[in-house]
PDB file of C-alpha atoms in Angstrom:
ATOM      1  CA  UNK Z 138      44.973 -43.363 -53.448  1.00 45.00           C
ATOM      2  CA  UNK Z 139      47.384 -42.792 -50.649  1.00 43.00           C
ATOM      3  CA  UNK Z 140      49.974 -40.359 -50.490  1.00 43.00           C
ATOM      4  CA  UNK Z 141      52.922 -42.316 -51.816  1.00 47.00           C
ATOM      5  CA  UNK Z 142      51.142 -43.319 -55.252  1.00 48.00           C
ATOM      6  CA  UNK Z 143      49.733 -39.342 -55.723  1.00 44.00           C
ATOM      7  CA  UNK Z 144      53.498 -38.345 -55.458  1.00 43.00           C
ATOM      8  CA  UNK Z 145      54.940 -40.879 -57.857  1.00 48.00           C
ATOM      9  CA  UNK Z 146      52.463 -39.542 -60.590  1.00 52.00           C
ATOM     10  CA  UNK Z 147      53.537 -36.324 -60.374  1.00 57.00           C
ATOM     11  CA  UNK Z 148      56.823 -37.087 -62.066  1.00 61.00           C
ATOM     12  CA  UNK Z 149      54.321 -37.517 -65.403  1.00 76.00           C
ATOM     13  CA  UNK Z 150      53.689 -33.880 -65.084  1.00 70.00           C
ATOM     14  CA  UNK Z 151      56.828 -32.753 -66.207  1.00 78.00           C
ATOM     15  CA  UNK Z 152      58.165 -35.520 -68.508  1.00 84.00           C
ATOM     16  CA  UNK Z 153      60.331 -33.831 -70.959  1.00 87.00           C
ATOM     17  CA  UNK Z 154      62.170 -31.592 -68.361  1.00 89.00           C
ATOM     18  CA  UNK Z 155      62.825 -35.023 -66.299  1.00 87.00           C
ATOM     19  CA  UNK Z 156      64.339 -36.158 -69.326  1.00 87.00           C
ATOM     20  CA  UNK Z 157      66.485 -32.936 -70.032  1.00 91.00           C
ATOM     21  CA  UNK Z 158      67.833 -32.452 -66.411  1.00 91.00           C
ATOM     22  CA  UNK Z 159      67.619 -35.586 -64.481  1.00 93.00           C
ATOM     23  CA  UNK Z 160      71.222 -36.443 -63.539  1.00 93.00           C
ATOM     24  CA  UNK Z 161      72.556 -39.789 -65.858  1.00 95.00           C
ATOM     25  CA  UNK Z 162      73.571 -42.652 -64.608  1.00 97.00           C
ATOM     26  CA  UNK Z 163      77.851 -43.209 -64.981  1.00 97.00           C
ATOM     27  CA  UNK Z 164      78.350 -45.966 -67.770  1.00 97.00           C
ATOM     28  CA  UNK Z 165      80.785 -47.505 -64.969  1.00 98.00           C
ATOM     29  CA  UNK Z 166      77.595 -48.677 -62.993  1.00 98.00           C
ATOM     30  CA  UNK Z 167      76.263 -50.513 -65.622  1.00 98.00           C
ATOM     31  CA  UNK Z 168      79.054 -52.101 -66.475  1.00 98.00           C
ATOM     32  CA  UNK Z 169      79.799 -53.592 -62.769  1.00 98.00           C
ATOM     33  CA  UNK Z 170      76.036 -54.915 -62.771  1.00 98.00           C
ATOM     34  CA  UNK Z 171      76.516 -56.644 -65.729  1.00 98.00           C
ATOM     35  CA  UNK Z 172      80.084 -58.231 -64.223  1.00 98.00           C
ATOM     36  CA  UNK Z 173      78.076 -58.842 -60.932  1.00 98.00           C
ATOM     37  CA  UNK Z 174      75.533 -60.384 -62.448  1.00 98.00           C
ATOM     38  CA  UNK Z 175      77.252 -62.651 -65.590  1.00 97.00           C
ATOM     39  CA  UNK Z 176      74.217 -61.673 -67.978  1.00 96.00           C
ATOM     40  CA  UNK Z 177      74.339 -63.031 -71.081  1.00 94.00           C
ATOM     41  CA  UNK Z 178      74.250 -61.929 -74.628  1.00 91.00           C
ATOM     42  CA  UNK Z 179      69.886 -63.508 -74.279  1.00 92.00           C
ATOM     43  CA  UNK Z 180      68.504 -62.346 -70.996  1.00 98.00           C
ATOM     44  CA  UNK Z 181      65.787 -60.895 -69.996  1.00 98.00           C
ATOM     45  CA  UNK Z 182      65.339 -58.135 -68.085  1.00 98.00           C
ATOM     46  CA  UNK Z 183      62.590 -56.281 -66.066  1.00 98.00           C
ATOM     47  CA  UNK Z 184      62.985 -52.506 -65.516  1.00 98.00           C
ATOM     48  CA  UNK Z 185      60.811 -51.411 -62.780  1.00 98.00           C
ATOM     49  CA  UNK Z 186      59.739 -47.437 -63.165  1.00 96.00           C
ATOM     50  CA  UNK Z 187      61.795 -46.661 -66.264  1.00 96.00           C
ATOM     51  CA  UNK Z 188      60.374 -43.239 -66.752  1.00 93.00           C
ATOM     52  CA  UNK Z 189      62.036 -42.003 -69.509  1.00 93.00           C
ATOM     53  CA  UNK Z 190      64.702 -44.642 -70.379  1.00 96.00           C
ATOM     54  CA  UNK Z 191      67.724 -43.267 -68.777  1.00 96.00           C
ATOM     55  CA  UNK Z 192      68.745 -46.324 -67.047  1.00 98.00           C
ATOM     56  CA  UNK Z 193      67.521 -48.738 -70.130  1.00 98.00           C
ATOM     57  CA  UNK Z 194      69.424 -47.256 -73.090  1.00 98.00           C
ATOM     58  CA  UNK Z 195      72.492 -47.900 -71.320  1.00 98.00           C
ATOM     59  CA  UNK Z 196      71.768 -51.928 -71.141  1.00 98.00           C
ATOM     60  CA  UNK Z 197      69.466 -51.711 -74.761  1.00 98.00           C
ATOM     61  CA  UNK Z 198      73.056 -50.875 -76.182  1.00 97.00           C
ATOM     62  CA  UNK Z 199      74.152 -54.269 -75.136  1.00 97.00           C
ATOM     63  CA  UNK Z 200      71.519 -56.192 -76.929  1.00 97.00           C
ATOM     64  CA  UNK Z 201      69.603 -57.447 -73.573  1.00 98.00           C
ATOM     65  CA  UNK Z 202      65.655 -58.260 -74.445  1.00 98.00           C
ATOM     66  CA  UNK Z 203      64.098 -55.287 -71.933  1.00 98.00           C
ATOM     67  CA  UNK Z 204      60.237 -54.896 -70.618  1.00 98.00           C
ATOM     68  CA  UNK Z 205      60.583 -51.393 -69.122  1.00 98.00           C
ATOM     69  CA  UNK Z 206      56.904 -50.722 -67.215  1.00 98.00           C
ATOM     70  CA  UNK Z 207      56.527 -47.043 -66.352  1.00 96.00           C
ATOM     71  CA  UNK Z 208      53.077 -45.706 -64.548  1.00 93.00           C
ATOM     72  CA  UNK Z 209      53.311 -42.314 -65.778  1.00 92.00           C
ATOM     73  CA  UNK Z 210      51.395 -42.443 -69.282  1.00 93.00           C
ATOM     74  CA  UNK Z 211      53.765 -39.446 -70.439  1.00 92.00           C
ATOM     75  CA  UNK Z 212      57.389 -40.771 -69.239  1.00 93.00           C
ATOM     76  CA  UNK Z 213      56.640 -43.768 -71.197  1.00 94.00           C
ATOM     77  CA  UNK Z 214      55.783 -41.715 -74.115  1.00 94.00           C
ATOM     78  CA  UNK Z 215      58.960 -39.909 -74.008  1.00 93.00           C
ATOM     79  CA  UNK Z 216      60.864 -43.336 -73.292  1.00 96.00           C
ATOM     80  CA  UNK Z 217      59.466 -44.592 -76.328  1.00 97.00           C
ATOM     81  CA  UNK Z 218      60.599 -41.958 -78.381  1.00 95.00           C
ATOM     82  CA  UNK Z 219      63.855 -42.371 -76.571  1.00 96.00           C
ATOM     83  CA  UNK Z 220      64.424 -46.282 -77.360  1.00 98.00           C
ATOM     84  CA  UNK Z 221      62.775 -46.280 -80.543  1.00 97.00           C
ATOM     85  CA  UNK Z 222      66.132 -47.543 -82.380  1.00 97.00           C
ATOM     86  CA  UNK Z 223      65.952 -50.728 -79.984  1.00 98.00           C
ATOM     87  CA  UNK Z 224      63.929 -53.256 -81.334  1.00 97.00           C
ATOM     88  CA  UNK Z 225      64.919 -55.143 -78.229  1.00 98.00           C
ATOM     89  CA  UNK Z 226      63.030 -52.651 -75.805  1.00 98.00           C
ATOM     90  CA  UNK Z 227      59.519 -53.318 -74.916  1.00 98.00           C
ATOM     91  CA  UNK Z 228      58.193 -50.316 -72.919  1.00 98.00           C
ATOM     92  CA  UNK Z 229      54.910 -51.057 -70.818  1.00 98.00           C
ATOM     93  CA  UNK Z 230      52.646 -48.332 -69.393  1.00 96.00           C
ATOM     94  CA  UNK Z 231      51.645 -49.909 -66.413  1.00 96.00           C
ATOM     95  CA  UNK Z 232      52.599 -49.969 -62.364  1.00 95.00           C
ATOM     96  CA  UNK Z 233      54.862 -52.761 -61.656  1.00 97.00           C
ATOM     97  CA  UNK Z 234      52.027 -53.735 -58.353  1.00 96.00           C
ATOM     98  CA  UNK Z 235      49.470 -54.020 -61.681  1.00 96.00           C
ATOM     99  CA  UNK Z 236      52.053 -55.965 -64.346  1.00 97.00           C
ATOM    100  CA  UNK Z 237      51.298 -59.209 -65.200  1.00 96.00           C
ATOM    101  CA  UNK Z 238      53.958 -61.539 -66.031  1.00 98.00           C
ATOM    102  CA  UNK Z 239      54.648 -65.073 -65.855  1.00 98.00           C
ATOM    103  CA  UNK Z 240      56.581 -66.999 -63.100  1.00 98.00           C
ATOM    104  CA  UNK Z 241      60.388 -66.961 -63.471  1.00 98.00           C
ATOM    105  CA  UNK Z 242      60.495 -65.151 -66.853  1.00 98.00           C
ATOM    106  CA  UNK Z 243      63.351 -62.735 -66.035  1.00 98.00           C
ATOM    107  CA  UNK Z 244      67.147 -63.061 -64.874  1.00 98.00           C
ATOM    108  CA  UNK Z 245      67.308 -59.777 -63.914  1.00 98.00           C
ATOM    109  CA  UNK Z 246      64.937 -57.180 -62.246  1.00 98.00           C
ATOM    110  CA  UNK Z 247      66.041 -54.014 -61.777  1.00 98.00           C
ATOM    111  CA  UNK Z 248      64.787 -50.311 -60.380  1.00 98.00           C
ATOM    112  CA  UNK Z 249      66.743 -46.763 -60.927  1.00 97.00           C
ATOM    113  CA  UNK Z 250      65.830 -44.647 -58.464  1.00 94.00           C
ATOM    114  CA  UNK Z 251      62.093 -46.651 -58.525  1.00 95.00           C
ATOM    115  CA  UNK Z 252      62.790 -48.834 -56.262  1.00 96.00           C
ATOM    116  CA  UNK Z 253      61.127 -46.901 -52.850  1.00 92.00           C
ATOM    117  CA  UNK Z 254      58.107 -46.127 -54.739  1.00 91.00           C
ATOM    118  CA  UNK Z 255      57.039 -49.547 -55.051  1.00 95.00           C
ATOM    119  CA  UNK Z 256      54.303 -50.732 -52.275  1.00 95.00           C
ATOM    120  CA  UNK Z 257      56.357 -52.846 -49.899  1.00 95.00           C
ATOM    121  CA  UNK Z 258      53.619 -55.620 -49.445  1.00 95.00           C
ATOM    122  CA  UNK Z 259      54.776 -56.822 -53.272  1.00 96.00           C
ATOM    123  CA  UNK Z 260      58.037 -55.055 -53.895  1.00 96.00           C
ATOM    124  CA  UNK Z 261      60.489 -58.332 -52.799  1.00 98.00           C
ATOM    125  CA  UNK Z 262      57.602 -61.085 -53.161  1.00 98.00           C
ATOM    126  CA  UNK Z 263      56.079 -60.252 -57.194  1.00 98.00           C
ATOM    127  CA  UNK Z 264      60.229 -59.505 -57.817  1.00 98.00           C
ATOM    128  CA  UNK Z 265      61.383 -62.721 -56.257  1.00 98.00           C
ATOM    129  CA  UNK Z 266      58.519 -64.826 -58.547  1.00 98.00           C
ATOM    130  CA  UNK Z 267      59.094 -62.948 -61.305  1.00 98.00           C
ATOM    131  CA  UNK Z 268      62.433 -63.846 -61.300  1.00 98.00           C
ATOM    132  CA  UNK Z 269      64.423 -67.434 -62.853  1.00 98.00           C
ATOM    133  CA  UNK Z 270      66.455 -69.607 -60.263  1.00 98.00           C
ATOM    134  CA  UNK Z 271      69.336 -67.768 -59.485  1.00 97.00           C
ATOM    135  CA  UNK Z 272      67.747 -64.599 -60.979  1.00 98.00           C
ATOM    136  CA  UNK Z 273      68.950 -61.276 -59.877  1.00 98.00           C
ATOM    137  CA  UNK Z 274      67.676 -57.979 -58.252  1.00 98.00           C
ATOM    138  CA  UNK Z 275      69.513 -54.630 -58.553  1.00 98.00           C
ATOM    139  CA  UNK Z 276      68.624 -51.323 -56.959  1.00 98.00           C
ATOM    140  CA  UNK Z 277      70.039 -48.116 -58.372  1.00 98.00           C
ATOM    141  CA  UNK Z 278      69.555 -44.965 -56.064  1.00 97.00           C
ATOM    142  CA  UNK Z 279      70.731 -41.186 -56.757  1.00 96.00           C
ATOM    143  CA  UNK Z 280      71.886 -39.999 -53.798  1.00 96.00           C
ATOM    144  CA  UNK Z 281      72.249 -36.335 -52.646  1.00 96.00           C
ATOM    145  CA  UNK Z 282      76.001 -36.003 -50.635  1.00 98.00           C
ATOM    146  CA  UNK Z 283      78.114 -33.608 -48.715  1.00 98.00           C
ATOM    147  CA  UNK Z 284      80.475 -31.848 -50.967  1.00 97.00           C
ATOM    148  CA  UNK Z 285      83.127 -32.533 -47.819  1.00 96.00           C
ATOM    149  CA  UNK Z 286      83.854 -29.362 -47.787  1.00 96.00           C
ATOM    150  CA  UNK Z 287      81.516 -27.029 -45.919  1.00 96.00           C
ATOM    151  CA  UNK Z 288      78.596 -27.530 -47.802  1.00 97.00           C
ATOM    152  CA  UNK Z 289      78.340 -23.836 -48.354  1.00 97.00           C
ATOM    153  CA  UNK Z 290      75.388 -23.581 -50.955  1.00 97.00           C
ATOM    154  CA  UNK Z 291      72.767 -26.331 -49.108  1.00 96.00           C
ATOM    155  CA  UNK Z 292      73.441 -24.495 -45.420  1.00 95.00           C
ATOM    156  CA  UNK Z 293      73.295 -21.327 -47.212  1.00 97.00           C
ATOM    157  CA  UNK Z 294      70.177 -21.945 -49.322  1.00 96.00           C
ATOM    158  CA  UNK Z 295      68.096 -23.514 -46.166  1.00 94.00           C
ATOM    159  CA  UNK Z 296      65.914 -20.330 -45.011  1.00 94.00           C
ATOM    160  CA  UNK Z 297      64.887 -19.906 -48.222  1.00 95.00           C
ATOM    161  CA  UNK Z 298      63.419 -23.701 -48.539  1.00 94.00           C
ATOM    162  CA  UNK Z 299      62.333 -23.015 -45.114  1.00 93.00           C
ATOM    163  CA  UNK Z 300      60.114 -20.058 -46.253  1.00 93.00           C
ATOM    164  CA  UNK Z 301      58.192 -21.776 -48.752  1.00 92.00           C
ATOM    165  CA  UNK Z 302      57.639 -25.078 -46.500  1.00 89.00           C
ATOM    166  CA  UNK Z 303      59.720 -27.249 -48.973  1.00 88.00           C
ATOM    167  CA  UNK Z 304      61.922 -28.804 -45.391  1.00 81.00           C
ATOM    168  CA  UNK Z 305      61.433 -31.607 -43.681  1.00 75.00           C
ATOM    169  CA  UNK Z 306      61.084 -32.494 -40.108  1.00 67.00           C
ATOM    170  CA  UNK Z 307      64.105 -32.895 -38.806  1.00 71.00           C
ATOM    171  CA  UNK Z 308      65.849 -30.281 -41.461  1.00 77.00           C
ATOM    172  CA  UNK Z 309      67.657 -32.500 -43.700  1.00 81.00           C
ATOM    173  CA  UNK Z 310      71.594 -33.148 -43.498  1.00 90.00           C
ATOM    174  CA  UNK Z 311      73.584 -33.992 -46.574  1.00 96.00           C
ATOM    175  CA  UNK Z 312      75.349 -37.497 -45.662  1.00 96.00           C
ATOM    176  CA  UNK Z 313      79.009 -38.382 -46.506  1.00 96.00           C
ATOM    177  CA  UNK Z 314      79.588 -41.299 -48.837  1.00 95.00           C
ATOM    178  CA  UNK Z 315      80.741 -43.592 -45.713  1.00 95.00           C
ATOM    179  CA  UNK Z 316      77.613 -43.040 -44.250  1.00 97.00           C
ATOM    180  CA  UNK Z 317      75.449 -44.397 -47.106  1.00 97.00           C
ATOM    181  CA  UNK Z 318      74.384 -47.957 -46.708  1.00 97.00           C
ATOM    182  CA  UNK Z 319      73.262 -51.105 -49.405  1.00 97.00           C
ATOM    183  CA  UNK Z 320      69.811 -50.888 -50.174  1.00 94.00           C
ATOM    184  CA  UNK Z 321      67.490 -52.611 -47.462  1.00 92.00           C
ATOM    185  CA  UNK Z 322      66.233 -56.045 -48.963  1.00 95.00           C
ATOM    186  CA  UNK Z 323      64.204 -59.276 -47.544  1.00 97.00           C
ATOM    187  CA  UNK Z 324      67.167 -61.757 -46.680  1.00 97.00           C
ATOM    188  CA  UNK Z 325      64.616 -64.607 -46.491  1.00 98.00           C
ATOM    189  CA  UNK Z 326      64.386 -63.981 -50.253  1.00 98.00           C
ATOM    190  CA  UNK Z 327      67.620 -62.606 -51.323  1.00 98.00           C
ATOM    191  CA  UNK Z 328      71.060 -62.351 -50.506  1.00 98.00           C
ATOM    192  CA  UNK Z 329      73.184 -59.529 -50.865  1.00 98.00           C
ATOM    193  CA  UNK Z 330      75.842 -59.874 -53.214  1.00 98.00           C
ATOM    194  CA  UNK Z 331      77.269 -56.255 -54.476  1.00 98.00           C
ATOM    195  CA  UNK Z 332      77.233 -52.469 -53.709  1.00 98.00           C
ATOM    196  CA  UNK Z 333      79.212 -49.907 -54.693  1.00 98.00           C
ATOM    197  CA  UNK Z 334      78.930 -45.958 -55.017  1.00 98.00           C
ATOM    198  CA  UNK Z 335      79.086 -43.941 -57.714  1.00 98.00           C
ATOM    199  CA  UNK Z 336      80.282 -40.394 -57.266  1.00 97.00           C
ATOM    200  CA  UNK Z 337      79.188 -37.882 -60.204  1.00 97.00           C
ATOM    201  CA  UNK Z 338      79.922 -34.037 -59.711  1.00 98.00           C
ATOM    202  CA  UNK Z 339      77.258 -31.832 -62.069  1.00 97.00           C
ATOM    203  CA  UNK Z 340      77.742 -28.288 -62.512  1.00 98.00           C
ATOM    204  CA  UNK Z 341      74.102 -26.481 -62.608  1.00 97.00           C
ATOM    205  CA  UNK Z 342      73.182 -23.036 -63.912  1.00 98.00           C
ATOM    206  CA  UNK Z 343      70.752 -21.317 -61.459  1.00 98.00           C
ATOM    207  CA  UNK Z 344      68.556 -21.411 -64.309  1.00 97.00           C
ATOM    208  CA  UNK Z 345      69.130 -25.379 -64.784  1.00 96.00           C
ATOM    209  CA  UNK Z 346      69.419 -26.258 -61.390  1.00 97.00           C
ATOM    210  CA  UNK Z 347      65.683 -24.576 -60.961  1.00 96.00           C
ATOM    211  CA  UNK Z 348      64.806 -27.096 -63.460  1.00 94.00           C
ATOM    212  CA  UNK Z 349      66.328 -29.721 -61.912  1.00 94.00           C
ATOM    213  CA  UNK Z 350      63.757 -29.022 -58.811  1.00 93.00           C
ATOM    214  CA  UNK Z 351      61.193 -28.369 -60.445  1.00 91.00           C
ATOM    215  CA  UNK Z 352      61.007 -32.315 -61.042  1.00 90.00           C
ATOM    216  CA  UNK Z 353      61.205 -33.101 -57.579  1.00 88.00           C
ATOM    217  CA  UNK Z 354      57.966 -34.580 -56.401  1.00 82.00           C
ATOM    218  CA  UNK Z 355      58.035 -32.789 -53.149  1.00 82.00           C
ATOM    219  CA  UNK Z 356      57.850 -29.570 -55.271  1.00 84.00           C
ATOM    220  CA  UNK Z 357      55.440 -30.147 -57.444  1.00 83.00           C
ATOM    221  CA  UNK Z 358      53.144 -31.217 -54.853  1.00 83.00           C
ATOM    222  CA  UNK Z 359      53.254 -27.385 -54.096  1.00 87.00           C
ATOM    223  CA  UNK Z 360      50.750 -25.187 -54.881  1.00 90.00           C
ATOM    224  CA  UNK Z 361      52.033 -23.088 -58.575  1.00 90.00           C
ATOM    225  CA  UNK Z 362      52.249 -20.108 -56.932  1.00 94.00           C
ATOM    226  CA  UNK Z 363      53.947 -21.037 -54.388  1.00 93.00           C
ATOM    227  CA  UNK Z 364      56.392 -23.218 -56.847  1.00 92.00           C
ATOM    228  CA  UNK Z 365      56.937 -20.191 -59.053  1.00 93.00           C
ATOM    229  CA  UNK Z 366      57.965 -17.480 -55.920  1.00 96.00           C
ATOM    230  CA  UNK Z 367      60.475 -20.472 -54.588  1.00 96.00           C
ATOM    231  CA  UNK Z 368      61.989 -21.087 -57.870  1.00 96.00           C
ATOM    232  CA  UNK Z 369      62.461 -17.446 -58.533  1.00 97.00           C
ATOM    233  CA  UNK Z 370      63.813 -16.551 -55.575  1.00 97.00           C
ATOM    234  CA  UNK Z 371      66.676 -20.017 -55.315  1.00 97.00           C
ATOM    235  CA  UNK Z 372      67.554 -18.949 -58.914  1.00 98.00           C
ATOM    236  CA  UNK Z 373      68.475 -15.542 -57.390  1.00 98.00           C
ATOM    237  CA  UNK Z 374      69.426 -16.409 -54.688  1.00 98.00           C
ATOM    238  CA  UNK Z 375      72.342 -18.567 -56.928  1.00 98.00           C
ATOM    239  CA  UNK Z 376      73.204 -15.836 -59.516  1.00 98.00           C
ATOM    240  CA  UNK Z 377      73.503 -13.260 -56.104  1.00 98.00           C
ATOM    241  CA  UNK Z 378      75.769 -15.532 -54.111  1.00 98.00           C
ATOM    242  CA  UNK Z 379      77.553 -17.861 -56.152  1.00 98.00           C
ATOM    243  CA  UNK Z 380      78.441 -16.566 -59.523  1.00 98.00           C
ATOM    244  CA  UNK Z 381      75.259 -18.048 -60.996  1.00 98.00           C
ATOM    245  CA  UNK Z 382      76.288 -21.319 -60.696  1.00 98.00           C
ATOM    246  CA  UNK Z 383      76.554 -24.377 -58.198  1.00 98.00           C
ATOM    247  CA  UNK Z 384      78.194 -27.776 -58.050  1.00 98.00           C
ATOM    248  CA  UNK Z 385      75.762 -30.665 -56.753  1.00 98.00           C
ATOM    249  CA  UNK Z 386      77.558 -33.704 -55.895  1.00 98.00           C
ATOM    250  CA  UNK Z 387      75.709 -37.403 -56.041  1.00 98.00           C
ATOM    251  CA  UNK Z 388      76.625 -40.568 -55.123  1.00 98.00           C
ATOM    252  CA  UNK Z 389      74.800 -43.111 -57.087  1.00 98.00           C
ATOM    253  CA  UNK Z 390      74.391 -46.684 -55.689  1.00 98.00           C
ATOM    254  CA  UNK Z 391      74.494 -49.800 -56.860  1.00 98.00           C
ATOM    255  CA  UNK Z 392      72.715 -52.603 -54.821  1.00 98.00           C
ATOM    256  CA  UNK Z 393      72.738 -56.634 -56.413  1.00 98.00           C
ATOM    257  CA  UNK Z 394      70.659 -59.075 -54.784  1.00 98.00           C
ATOM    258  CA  UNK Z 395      70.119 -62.654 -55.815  1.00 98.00           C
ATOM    259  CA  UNK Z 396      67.544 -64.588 -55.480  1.00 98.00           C
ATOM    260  CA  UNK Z 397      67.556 -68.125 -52.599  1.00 98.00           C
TER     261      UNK Z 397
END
């Protein structure tokens, strides 16, 4: 198993806090993708990595038959428990690289947040058959983004993530939303026909915004001890220096695709 695929299990670890802290999705974005894409009131849709259903209540409300596959075998636990009003909402515990589905069975295959996970060899080529004539792919990312305006608590916090290892190589930067780009996709497959950005604004607790780490896969990876002094530390390290309380800022993006 290489490195990616131990890392995207290790969301399964800590199912019900992804579900309690893991930012939503605006309604707004769903809303465009269903403009974009002119689904009807009938089609069918593939959810690739639904963990635990935030991105497929939104379009189970509108009545759309869904096939949600999620690896972890606890996400789609909690997902099922989540969508168990929608009788239209078929969730699969399986990889999307392992699903089997026929040829041309969906008009719209979509990823939240998923999408990067998925081993590039199959990601465009299984989506692209999977897909009808004309069929659709849309990738939704959560992006981390400057506050544009100093940035104080990331710059701040940085020797403190740089203690316990949890930086990368070069240190990270937050980017600006003009500097975020459509999702990369196979033009000899698809065409791009949509993005757009979503800003969302969440106020954390130091408390909740530990959580909110503490579902990050590059944390988890972590030896516990090591998780446990970083966590306590950050969550003082908010209640000493900012009132016990931050403002994370996100950009979430919208990429549509359709198939040639």
């Amino acid at each position: 198993m290489n490195d990616s695929n131990i890392l995207r299990q290790t969301f399964d670890e800590v199912a019900l806090l992804y579900n309690e802290v893991r930012p939503r999705y605006p309604d707004e974005l769903f809303s465009t993708l269903i403009d974009i894409t002119n689904l009807d009131a009938n089609a069918t849709l593939l959810e690739i990595g639904a963990g635990t259903g935030q991105a497929t209540k939104p379009l189970a409300q509108k009545g759309f038959q869904i096939t949600a596959v999620e690896l972890g075998q606890s996400l789609a636990e909690v997902a099922k428990r989540e969508l168990d009003d929608y009788k239209n909402v078929q969730v699969v515990n399986t990889s999307f690289e392992q699903s089997d589905f026929l040829p041309k069975t969906f008009d719209l295959v979509y990823a939240a947040t998923s999408f990067h996970w998925i081993d590039p060899a199959v990601k465009y080529t299984k989506t692209h058959r999977l897909l009808r004539d004309s069929g659709y792919l849309a990738v939704i990312h959560t992006n981390h983004i400057s506050d544009e305006a100093g940035d104080n608590f990331f710059i701040e916090s940085q020797p403190v993530y740089e203690r316990y290892n949890f930086l990368d190589n070069p240190k990270p930067k937050l980017p600006n939303k003009k500097e975020l780009k459509p999702d990369e996709i196979d033009e000899h497959l698809f065409k791009l026909m949509h993005y757009q950005l979503f800003p969302v604004i969440i106020t954390y607790t130091a408390k909740n915004f530990v959580k909110l780490l503490n579902t990050y896969s590059s944390h988890l990876k972590a030896d516990k001890k090591i998780q446990h002094l970083f966590y306590r530390e950050i969550e003082d390290f908010i209640n000493e220096n900012f009132n016990g309380k931050i403002d994370k800022h996100f950009a979430m993006s919208l990429t549509v695709a359709q198939k040639i």
